[in-house]
Short mmCIF file of C-alpha atoms and ligand atoms in Angstrom, two decimals:
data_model
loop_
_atom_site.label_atom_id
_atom_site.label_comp_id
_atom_site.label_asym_id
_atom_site.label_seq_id
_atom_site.Cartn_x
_atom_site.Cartn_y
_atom_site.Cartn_z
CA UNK A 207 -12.20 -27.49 30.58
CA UNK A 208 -8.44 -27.76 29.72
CA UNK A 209 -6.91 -25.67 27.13
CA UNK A 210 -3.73 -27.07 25.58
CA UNK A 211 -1.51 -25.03 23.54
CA UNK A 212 -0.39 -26.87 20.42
CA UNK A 213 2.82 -25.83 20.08
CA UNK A 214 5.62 -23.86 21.88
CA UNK A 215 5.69 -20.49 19.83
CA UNK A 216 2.05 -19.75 19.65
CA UNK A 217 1.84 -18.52 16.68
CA UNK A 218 -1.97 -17.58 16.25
CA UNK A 219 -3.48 -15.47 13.50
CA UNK A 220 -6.66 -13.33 13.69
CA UNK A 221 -9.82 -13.36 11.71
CA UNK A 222 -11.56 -9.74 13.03
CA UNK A 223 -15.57 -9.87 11.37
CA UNK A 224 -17.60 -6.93 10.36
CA UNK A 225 -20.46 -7.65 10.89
CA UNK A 226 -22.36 -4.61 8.72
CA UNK A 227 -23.44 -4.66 5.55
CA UNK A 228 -24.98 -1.90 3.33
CA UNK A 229 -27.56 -3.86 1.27
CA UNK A 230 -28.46 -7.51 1.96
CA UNK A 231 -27.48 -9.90 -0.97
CA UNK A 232 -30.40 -12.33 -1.81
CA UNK A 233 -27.90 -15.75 -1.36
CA UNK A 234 -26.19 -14.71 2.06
CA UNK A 235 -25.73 -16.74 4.72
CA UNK A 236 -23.21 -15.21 6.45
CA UNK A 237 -23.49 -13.12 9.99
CA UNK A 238 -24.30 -9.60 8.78
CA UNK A 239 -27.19 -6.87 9.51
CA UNK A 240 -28.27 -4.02 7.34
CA UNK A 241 -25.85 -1.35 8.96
CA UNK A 242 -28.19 1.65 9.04
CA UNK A 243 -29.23 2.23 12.68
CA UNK A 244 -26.53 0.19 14.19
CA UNK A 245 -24.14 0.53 17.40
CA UNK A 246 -20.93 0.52 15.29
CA UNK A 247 -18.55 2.61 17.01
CA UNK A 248 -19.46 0.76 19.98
CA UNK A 249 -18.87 -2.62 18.37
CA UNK A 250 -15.30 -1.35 17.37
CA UNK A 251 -14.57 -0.96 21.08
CA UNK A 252 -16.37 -3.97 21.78
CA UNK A 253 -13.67 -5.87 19.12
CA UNK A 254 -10.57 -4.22 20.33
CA UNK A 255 -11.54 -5.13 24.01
CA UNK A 256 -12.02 -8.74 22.88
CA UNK A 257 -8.72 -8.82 21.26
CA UNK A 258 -7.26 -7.39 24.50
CA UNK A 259 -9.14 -10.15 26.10
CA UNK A 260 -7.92 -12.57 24.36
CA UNK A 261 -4.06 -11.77 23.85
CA UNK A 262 -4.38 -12.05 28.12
CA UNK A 263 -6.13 -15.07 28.37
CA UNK A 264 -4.85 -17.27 25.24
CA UNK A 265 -1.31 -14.87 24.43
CA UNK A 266 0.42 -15.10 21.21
CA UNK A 267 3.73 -14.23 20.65
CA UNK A 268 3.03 -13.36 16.82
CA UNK A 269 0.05 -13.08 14.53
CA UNK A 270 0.95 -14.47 11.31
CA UNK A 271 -1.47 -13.49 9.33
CA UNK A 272 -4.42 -10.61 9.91
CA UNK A 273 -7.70 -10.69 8.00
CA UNK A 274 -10.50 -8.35 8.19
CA UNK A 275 -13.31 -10.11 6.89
CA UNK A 276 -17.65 -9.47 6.89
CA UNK A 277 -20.32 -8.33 6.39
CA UNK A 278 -18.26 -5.54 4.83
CA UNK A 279 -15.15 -3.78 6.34
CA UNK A 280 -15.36 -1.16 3.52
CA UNK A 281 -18.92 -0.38 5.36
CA UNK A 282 -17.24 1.73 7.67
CA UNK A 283 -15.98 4.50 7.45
CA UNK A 284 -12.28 6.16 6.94
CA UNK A 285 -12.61 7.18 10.66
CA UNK A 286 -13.75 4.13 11.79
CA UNK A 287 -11.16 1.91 10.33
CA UNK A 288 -8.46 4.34 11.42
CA UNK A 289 -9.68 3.29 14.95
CA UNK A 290 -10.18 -0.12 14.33
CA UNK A 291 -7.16 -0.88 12.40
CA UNK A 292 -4.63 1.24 14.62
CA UNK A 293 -6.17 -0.08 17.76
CA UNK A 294 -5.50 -3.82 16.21
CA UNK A 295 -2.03 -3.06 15.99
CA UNK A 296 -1.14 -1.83 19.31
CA UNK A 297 -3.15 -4.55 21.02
CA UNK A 298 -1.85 -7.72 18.45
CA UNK A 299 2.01 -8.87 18.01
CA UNK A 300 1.94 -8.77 14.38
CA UNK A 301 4.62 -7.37 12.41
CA UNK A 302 5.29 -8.57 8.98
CA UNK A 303 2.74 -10.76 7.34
CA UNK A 304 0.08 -11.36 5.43
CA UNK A 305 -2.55 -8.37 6.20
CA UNK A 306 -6.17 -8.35 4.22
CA UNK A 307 -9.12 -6.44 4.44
CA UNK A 308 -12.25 -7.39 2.45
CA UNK A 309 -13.99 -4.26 0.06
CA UNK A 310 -17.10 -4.46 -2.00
CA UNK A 311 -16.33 -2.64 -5.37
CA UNK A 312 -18.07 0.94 -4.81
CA UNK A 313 -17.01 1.38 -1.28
CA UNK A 314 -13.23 1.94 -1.28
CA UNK A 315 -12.42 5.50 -1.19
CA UNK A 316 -8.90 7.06 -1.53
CA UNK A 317 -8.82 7.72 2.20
CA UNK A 318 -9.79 4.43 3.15
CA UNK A 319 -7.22 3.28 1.14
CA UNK A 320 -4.61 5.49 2.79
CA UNK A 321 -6.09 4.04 6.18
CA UNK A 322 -5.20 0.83 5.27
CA UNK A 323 -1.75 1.32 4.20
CA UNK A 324 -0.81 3.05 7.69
CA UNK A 325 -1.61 0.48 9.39
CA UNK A 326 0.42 -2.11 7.06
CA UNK A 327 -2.47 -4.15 5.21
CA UNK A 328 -0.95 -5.38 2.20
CA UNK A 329 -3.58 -7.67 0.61
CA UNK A 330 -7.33 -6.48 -0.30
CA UNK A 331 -10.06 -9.55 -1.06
CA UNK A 332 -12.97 -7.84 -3.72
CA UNK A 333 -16.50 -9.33 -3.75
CA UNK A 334 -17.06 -9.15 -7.59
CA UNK A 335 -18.82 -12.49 -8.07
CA UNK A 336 -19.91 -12.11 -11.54
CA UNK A 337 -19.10 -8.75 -14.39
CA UNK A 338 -22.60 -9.49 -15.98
CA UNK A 339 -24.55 -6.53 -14.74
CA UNK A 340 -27.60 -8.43 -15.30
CA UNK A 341 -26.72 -11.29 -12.83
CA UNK A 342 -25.24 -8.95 -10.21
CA UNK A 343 -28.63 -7.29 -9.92
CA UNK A 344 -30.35 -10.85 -9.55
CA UNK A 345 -28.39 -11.61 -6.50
CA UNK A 346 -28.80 -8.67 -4.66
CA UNK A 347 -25.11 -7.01 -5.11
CA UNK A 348 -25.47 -2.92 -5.41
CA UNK A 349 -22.43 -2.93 -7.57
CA UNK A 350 -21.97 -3.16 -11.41
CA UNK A 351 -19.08 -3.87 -13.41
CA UNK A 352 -18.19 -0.65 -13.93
CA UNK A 353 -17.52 -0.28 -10.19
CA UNK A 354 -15.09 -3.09 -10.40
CA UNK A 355 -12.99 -1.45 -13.05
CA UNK A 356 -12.95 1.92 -11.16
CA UNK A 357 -11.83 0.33 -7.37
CA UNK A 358 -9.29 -1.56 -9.64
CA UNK A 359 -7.82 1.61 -11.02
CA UNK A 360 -7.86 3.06 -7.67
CA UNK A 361 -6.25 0.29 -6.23
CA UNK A 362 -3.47 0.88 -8.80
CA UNK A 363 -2.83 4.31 -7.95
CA UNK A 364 -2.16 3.49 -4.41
CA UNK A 365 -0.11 0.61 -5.49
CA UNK A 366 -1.99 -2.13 -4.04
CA UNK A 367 -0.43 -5.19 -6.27
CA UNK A 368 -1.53 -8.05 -4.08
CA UNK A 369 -5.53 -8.31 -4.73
CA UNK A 370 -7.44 -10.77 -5.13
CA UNK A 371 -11.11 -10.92 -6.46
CA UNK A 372 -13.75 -13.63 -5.34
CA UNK A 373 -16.07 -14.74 -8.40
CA UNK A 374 -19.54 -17.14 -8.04
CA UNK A 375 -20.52 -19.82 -10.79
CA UNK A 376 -23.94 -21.41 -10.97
CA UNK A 377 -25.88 -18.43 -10.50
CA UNK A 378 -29.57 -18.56 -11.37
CA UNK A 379 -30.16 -17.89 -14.56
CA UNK A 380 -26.30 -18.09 -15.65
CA UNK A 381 -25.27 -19.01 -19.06
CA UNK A 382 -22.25 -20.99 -20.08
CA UNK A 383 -21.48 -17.73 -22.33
CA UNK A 384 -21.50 -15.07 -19.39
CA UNK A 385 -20.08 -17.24 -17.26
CA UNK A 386 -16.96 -17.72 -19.69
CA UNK A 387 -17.04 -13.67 -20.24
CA UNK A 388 -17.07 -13.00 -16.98
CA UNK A 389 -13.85 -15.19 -16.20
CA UNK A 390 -12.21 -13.56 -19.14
CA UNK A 391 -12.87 -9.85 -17.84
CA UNK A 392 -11.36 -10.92 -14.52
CA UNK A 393 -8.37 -12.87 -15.86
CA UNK A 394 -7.50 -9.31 -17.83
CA UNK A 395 -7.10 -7.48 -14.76
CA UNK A 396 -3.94 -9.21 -14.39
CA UNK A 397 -4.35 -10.18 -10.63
CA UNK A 398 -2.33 -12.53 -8.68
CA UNK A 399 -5.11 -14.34 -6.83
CA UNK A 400 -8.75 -15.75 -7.49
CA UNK A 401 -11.09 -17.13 -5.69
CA UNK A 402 -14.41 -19.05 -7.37
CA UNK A 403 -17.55 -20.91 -5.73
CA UNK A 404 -20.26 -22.21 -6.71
CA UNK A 405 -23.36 -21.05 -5.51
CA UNK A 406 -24.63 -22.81 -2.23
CA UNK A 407 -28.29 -22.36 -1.37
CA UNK A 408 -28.05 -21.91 2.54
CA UNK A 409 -31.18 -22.10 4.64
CA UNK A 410 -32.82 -18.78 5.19
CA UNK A 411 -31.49 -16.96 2.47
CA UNK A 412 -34.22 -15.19 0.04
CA UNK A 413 -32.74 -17.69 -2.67
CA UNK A 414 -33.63 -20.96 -0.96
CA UNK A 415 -36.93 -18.95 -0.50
CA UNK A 416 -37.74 -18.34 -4.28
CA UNK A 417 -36.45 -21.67 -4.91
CA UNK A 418 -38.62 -23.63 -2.98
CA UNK A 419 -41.46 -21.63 -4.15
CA UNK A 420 -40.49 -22.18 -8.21
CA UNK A 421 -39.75 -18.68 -8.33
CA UNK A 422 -35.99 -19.23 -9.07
CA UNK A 423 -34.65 -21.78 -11.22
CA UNK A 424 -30.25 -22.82 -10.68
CA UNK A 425 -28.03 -24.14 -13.42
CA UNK A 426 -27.98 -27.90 -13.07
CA UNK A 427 -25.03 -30.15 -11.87
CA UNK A 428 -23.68 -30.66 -15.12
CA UNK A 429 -23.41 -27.24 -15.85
CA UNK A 430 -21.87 -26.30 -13.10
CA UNK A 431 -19.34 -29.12 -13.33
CA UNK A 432 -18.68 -27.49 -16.60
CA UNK A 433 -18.03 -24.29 -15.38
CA UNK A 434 -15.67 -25.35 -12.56
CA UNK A 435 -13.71 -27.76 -15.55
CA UNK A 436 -13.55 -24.46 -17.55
CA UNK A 437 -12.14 -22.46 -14.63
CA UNK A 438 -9.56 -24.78 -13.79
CA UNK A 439 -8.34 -24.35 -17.60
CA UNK A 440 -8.44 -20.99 -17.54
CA UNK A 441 -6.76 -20.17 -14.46
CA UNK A 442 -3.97 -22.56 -14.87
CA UNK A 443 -3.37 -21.25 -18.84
CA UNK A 444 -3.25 -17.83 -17.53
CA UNK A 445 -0.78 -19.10 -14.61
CA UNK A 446 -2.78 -18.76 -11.83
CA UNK A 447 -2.65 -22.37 -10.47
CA UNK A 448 -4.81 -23.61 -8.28
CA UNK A 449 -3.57 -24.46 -5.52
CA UNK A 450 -7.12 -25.21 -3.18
CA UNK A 451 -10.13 -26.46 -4.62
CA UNK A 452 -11.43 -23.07 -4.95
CA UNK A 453 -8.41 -21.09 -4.57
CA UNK A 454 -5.94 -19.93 -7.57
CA UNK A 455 -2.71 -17.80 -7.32
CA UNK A 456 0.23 -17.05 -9.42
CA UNK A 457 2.83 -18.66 -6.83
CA UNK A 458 3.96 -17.04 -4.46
CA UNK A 459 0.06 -15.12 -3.93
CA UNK A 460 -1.41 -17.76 -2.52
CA UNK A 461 -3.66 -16.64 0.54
CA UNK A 462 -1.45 -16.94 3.49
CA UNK A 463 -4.61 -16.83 6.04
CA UNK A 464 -6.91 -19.38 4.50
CA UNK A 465 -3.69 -21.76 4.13
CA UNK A 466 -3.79 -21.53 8.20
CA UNK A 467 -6.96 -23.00 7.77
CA UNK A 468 -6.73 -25.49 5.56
CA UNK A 469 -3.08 -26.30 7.64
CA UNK A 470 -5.35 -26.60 11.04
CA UNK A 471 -3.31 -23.79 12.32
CA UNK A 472 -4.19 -21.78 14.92
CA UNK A 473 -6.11 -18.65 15.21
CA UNK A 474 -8.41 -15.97 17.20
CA UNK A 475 -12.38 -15.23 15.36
CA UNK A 476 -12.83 -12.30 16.90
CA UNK A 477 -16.55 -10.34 16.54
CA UNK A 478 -20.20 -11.61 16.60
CA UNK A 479 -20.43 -14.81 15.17
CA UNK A 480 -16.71 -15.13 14.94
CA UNK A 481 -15.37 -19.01 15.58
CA UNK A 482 -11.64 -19.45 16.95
CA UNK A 483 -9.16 -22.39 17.08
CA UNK A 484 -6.88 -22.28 19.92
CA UNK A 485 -4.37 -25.35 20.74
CA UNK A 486 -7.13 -28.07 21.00
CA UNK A 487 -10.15 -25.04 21.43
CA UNK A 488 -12.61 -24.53 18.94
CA UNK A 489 -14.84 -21.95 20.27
CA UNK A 490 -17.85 -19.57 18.60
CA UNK A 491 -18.80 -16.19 19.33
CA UNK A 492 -22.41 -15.15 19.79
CA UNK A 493 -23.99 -13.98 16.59
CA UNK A 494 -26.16 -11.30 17.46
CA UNK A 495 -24.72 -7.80 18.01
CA UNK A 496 -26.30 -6.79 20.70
CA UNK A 497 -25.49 -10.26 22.59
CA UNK A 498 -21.76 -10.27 21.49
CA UNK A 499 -21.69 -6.85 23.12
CA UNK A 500 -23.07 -7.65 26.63
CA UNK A 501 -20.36 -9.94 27.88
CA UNK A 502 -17.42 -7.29 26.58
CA UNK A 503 -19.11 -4.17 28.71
CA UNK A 504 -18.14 -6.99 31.80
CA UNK A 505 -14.96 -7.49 30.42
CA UNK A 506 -15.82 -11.30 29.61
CA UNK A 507 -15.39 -12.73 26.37
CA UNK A 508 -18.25 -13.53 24.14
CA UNK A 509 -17.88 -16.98 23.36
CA UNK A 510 -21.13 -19.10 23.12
CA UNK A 511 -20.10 -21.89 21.95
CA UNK A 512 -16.47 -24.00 23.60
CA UNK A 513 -15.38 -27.78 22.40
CA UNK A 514 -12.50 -29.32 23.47
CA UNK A 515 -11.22 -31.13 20.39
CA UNK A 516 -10.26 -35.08 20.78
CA UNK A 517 -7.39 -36.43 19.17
CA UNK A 518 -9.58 -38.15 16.66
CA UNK A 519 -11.44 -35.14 15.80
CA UNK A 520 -8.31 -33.35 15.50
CA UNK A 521 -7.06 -36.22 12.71
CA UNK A 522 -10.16 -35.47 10.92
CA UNK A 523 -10.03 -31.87 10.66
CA UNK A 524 -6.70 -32.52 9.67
CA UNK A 525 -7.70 -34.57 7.07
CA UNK A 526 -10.86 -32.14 5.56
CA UNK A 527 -9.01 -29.34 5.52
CA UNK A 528 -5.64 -30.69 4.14
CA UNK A 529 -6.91 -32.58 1.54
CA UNK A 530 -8.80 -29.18 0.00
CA UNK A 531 -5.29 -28.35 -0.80
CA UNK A 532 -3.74 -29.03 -3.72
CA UNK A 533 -0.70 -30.39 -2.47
CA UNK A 534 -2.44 -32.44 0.02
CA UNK A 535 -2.11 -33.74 3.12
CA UNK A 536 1.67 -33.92 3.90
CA UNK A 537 2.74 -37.06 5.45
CA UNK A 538 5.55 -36.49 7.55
CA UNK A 539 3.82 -33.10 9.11
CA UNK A 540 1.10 -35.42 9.85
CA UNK A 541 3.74 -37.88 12.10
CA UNK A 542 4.81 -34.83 13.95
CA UNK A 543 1.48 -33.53 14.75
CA UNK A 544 -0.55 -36.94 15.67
CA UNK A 545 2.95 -39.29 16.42
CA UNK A 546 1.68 -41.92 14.16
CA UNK A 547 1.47 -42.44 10.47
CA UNK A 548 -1.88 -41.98 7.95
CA UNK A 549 -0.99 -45.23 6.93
CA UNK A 550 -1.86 -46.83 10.89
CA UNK A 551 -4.87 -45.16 10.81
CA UNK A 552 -6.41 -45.21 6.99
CA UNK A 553 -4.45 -47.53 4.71
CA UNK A 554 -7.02 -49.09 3.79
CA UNK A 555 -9.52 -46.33 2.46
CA UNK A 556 -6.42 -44.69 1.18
CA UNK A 557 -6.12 -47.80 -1.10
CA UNK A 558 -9.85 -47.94 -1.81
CA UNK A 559 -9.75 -44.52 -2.56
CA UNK A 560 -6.14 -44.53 -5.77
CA UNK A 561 -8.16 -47.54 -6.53
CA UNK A 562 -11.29 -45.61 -7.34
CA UNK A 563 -8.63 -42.58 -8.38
CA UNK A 564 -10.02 -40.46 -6.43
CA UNK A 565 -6.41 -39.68 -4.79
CA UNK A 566 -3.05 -39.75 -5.11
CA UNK A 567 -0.44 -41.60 -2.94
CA UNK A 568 3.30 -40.00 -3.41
CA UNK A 569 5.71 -41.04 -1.02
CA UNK A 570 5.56 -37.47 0.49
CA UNK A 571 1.56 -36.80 0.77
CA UNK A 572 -1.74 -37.39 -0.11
CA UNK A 573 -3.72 -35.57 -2.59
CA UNK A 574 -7.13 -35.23 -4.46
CA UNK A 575 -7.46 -36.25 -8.49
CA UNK A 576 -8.64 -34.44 -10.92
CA UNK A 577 -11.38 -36.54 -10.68
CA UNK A 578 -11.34 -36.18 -6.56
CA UNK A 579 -11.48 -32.64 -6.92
CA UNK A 580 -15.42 -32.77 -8.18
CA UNK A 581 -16.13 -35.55 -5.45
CA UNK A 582 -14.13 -33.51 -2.59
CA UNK A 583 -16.96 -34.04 0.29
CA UNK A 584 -17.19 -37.87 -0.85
CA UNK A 585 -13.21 -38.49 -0.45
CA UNK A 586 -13.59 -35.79 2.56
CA UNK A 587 -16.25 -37.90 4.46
CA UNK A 588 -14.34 -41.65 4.41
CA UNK A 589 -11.91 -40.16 6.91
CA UNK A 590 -14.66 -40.02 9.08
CA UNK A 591 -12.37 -42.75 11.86
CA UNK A 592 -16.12 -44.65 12.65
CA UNK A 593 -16.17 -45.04 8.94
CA UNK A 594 -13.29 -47.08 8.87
CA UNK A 595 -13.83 -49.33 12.12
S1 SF4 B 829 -22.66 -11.27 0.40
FE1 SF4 B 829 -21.30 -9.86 1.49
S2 SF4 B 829 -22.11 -7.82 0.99
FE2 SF4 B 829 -23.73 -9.28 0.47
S3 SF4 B 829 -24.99 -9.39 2.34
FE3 SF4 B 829 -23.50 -11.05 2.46
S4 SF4 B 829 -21.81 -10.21 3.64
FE4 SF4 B 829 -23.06 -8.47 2.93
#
């Protein structure tokens, strides 16, 4: 298998996963185990020796960005992150960007806090997904409002400015009302940076579950199209523009990590279930703990799961991923990357597609409507290359 390096200064940033969690939310999908019982001091070493692993075998010569993601970082505890976080930065070349850690309201503690700053995180992502008390006990999540406004306050105190709080629309059993209240409450906080999704029922989850059964009932399309036209209005009155389909920030707070993804940039997934993009690599970790584990105690990495990326499916990605921004898929940083233009390779869907106003042609980039904003995976799928034989 060949492993080409994409460009000369190999830049690479790191998503690190945690994979514990300390309650199980009814609509999660995501790779996480009820952390009661589980090996996590030895996963910490098992992460640190990856990273080790992989700054040998793939080196970068700077992380740009740093995200601690889950499950639930704030799961561990103030000792645990000290280890994690300071063991990170010997073993990683990063110095002065973008450095987040994920907390569910309720688990950040002054000394965690403290942690983090020591070790130079500088932006904290909050689960809050909805302030209606009522809802938050539907889907599973342990905390309440109330929890929200305290972690804010705390967050204050130890002058953490650049937060950001993730919010979820089309909850069962949402109304138009709470969902309006609850975007309200979070646009008072005063943040720089929101996140909202919709609800996606994912296989497996006790949601798809009591849906399938009849037991649980979700707001229809049109209602959720509602709320995501309402957001949008919101956000952008209150100057926090939205900048990915999901994604709004005062400028200047927009996430620097998930713009390496949407960019196609590289970057290390490091812990179970983890998934990587190295040069031309994409590569997953195995999702189990105690399989992730077993290849680290022989000092081999854990990866399950290796393609090598063609140059076509490299022009898609490029495509998906760019086009969920809101400035779009940048022509000329296209020509440099793939030494030909969009144009030689989708003129003609890009016409269909301003035809049907879907997107927008500038003589600088391509970008989604209004209108292509609600249709994203339609636009996303005609740059399928087969699909335009
Ligand atoms: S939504 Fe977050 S806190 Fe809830 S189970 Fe999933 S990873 Fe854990």
């Amino acid at each position: 298998m060949t492993y080409v390096h994409k460009s000369n200064n190999n830049d690479i940033s790191a998503y690190i996963h945690i994979p514990f969690c300390e309650h199980i939310c009814y609509y999660c999908d995501f790779n996480k185990v009820f952390i009661e019982g589980q090996p996590v001091d030895e996963y910490i070493e098992a992460l640190l020796k990856e990273a080790q692993l992989l700054q040998e075998q793939y080196p970068a010569t700077n992380n740009k960005t740093l995200y601690v993601g889950g499950g639930t970082p704030t799961s561990l505890s103030a000792l645990q992150l000290d280890h994690l976080l300071g063991g990170l930065r010997e073993i990683m070349p990063f110095t002065d960007g973008e450095f987040t850690v994920e907390a569910n309201p309720g688990d950040l503690t002054a000394d965690k806090l403290n942690v983090m700053k020591n070790y130079g995180v500088n932006r904290l992502s909050m689960g809050v997904q909805t302030f209606d008390n009522r809802l938050l006990k539907k889907i599973g999540r342990k905390h309440t409002a109330e929890d929200v406004y305290q972690t804010i306050a705390l967050l204050e105190e130890k002058d953490f400015s650049n937060v950001s709080i993730d919010l979820i629309y089309a909850l069962p059993g949402q109304s138009l009302e709470s969902f309006r209240d609850t975007v309200k409450r979070a646009l008072e906080l005063g943040l720089p940076h929101y996140s909202l999704y919709s609800l996606i029922l994912e296989n497996k989850t006790m949601f798809m579950n009591w849906v399938r059964r009849g037991k649980l009932q979700l707001p229809d399309q049109e209602l959720e199209a509602q709320m995501f036209l309402e957001t949008i209005e919101a956000m952008t009155k209150a100057g926090r523009l939205q900048y990915e389909v999901s994604n709004f920030a005062t400028p200047g707070f927009e996430s620097q990590h998930n713009l390496i993804y949407w960019n196609n940039e590289n970057y290390y997934g490091i812990g179970a279930g983890a998934s990587g993009y190295l040069g031309n690599l994409r590569y997953k970790n195995h999702g189990p703990i105690q399989h992730y584990l077993k290849p680290l105690k022989e000092k081999q990495l854990p990866i399950i799961e290796e393609e090598i990326l063609t140059r076509k499916a490299q022009i898609e990605e490029e495509m998906f991923l760019g086009l969920r921004k809101l400035s779009g898929v940048e022509k000329q940083k296209f020509y440099q990357k793939f030494n030909c233009s969009l144009g030689e390779i989708y003129q003609e869907k890009i016409d269909q597609l301003v035809a049907d106003e879907l997107l927008i042609e500038t003589p600088k980039a391509l970008q989604l409507t209004q209108k292509g904003l609600f249709r994203g995976n339609d636009v996303f799928e005609q740059f399928l290359i087969e699909k335009n034989g």
